[in-house]
Short mmCIF file of C-alpha atoms in Angstrom, two decimals:
data_model
loop_
_atom_site.label_atom_id
_atom_site.label_comp_id
_atom_site.label_asym_id
_atom_site.label_seq_id
_atom_site.Cartn_x
_atom_site.Cartn_y
_atom_site.Cartn_z
CA MET A 1 29.68 39.46 30.36
CA GLN A 2 32.54 36.82 31.07
CA LYS A 3 29.95 35.03 32.19
CA TRP A 4 28.16 34.81 28.76
CA ARG A 5 31.72 34.32 26.99
CA ARG A 6 32.71 31.00 29.21
CA SER A 7 29.26 29.79 28.83
CA LEU A 8 29.64 30.10 25.13
CA SER A 9 33.33 28.84 25.12
CA ILE A 10 30.91 26.16 26.58
CA LEU A 11 28.60 25.97 24.30
CA GLU A 12 31.08 25.72 21.22
CA ARG A 13 32.93 23.31 22.50
CA ARG A 14 29.96 20.88 22.35
CA LYS A 15 28.55 19.30 19.17
CA ASP A 16 25.73 21.21 18.83
CA THR A 17 27.60 24.42 17.52
CA VAL A 18 26.24 23.90 14.32
CA SER A 19 22.38 25.61 15.97
CA LEU A 20 24.47 27.90 18.32
CA GLN A 21 27.09 29.14 15.75
CA ARG A 22 24.27 29.89 12.98
CA PHE A 23 22.47 32.00 16.48
CA VAL A 24 25.29 34.36 17.42
CA HIS A 25 25.99 34.71 13.45
CA ASN A 26 22.08 36.26 12.99
CA GLY A 27 22.63 37.98 16.00
CA PRO A 28 25.33 41.35 16.68
CA ASP A 29 28.60 41.32 15.68
CA THR A 30 29.69 43.19 18.30
CA LEU A 31 29.15 44.12 21.85
CA GLU A 32 27.98 47.10 21.32
CA GLU A 33 26.29 46.20 18.96
CA LEU A 34 23.43 44.12 20.91
CA LEU A 35 23.32 47.19 23.70
CA ASP A 36 22.62 49.37 20.62
CA ARG A 37 20.12 47.14 20.68
CA HIS A 38 18.66 46.89 23.43
CA LEU A 39 18.82 49.83 25.71
CA GLU A 40 17.27 52.54 25.40
CA LYS A 41 19.12 56.49 24.15
CA ARG A 42 19.18 59.43 25.53
CA GLU A 43 19.44 60.87 22.48
CA ASN A 44 15.99 60.03 20.48
CA LYS A 45 14.65 61.01 23.59
CA LYS A 46 13.87 64.50 22.44
CA SER A 47 11.52 65.76 24.38
CA LEU A 48 12.21 66.01 28.40
CA ASP A 49 9.17 65.43 29.65
CA ASP A 50 7.84 68.71 32.74
CA ASP A 51 10.10 67.32 35.78
CA GLU A 52 13.20 66.81 33.89
CA GLU A 53 13.26 70.36 32.35
CA GLU A 54 11.44 71.90 35.79
CA LEU A 55 14.55 70.12 37.37
CA LEU A 56 16.85 70.98 34.64
CA SER A 57 16.52 74.69 35.01
CA ARG A 58 15.91 74.44 38.59
CA GLN A 59 19.84 73.17 38.77
CA ARG A 60 21.09 76.32 36.25
CA LEU A 61 19.02 77.89 38.54
CA THR A 62 20.86 77.07 42.16
CA SER A 63 23.71 77.05 39.97
CA THR A 64 23.50 81.67 38.56
CA ARG A 65 21.52 81.99 42.20
CA ARG A 66 24.94 80.83 44.19
CA GLU A 67 26.81 82.41 40.98
CA ALA A 68 24.75 85.83 41.59
CA LEU A 69 24.78 85.80 45.22
CA SER A 70 28.95 84.88 45.57
CA LEU A 71 29.80 87.91 43.09
CA TYR A 72 27.44 90.16 45.24
CA ARG A 73 29.52 89.05 48.13
CA ASP A 74 32.26 89.91 46.60
CA ILE A 75 31.59 93.25 45.51
CA LEU A 76 30.14 93.91 49.19
CA ARG A 77 34.07 93.35 50.34
CA ALA A 78 35.61 95.36 48.18
CA THR A 79 33.65 98.29 48.59
CA ARG A 80 35.57 97.99 52.32
CA PHE A 81 38.33 99.68 50.48
CA PHE A 82 36.21 102.61 49.45
CA MET A 83 36.03 105.09 52.11
CA TRP A 84 36.89 108.40 51.06
CA PRO A 85 33.36 111.11 51.09
CA ASP A 86 32.07 112.87 48.08
CA GLU A 87 31.21 116.18 47.30
CA ARG A 88 28.07 115.69 49.24
CA GLY A 89 30.00 113.88 53.15
CA VAL A 90 28.58 111.14 51.59
CA LEU A 91 31.16 107.51 51.65
CA TRP A 92 31.88 106.56 48.75
CA ARG A 93 31.06 102.47 50.17
CA ASP A 94 28.14 103.04 51.04
CA ILE A 95 26.86 105.12 47.80
CA LEU A 96 28.92 101.41 45.49
CA ARG A 97 26.43 99.57 47.89
CA GLU A 98 23.56 101.39 46.87
CA SER A 99 24.27 101.16 44.19
CA VAL A 100 25.16 97.31 43.46
CA ARG A 101 22.01 96.65 45.29
CA LYS A 102 19.67 98.54 42.86
CA GLU A 103 20.73 96.62 39.82
CA PHE A 104 20.75 93.31 41.47
CA GLU A 105 17.38 94.09 42.13
CA GLU A 106 17.05 95.06 38.71
CA ALA A 107 18.41 91.66 37.43
CA ARG A 108 16.29 89.54 40.77
CA PHE A 109 13.52 88.43 38.73
CA GLU A 110 16.35 87.74 34.21
CA LYS A 111 15.56 84.00 33.46
CA ASP A 112 17.19 84.22 30.31
CA PRO A 113 21.00 82.79 31.39
CA GLU A 114 22.52 84.04 29.00
CA ILE A 115 21.79 87.78 29.23
CA VAL A 116 22.03 86.77 34.01
CA THR A 117 25.73 85.58 32.02
CA ARG A 118 26.23 88.91 30.45
CA LEU A 119 25.59 90.28 33.51
CA LEU A 120 27.79 88.22 36.32
CA ILE A 121 30.90 88.18 33.69
CA GLY A 122 30.53 92.07 33.41
CA GLY A 123 30.41 92.05 36.73
CA ARG A 124 32.96 90.20 37.93
CA ASP A 125 35.21 92.34 35.47
CA ALA A 126 33.86 95.43 36.74
CA VAL A 127 35.29 95.08 40.18
CA GLN A 128 38.69 93.68 39.16
CA SER A 129 39.09 96.24 36.95
CA ALA A 130 37.72 98.50 39.88
CA LEU A 131 40.15 96.64 42.25
CA GLU A 132 43.11 97.27 40.25
CA LYS A 133 42.84 101.06 39.88
CA LEU A 134 42.34 101.55 43.54
CA ALA A 135 45.17 99.25 44.14
CA GLU A 136 47.35 101.68 41.45
CA LYS A 137 46.41 104.61 42.96
CA GLN A 138 46.87 103.68 46.28
CA ARG A 139 50.21 102.43 44.57
CA GLN A 140 51.48 106.16 42.99
CA GLN A 141 50.00 107.98 45.67
CA ILE A 142 53.05 106.04 47.97
CA ASP A 143 55.42 106.73 45.64
CA LYS A 144 54.26 110.19 45.76
CA GLU A 145 54.62 110.16 49.49
CA GLY A 146 57.68 108.68 49.39
CA ARG A 147 60.15 110.44 47.01
CA GLY A 148 58.35 113.52 48.41
CA GLY A 149 59.13 112.74 52.77
CA GLY A 150 62.39 112.04 50.83
CA ASP A 151 62.96 114.86 49.80
CA ARG A 152 62.22 116.94 53.18
CA ARG A 153 65.07 115.08 54.93
#
């Protein structure tokens, strides 16, 4: 850009500036106008070719897969805290893991990004609320044991 400005200032000093000024005056007034005329604009290109569309689709799919995997791992980690058995004697940890696996398998081939996002957000919220409830119950249990143990002394 500076090279062009230098060249332009040199030419303006010369005597044939009348024709140059006329040429520059009829051209674009600003650099943006010049670039707008000569560079291809992406916004005007409404339809993407198949390769670009597939690439964008893969990128979106990859990020949602990564998020889903992260959620799945977080859920598996959270199930470690559910170590008590149900009425049948089966650990809640195992029941929760089977249920999570089933739900993830059912949603495995979902293509609609809105539904996938909704599922991911719902899953995150469910894990968070379950862990908060578990922590609250544990606090209550500790407080109850602490008060009960203090009365015995």
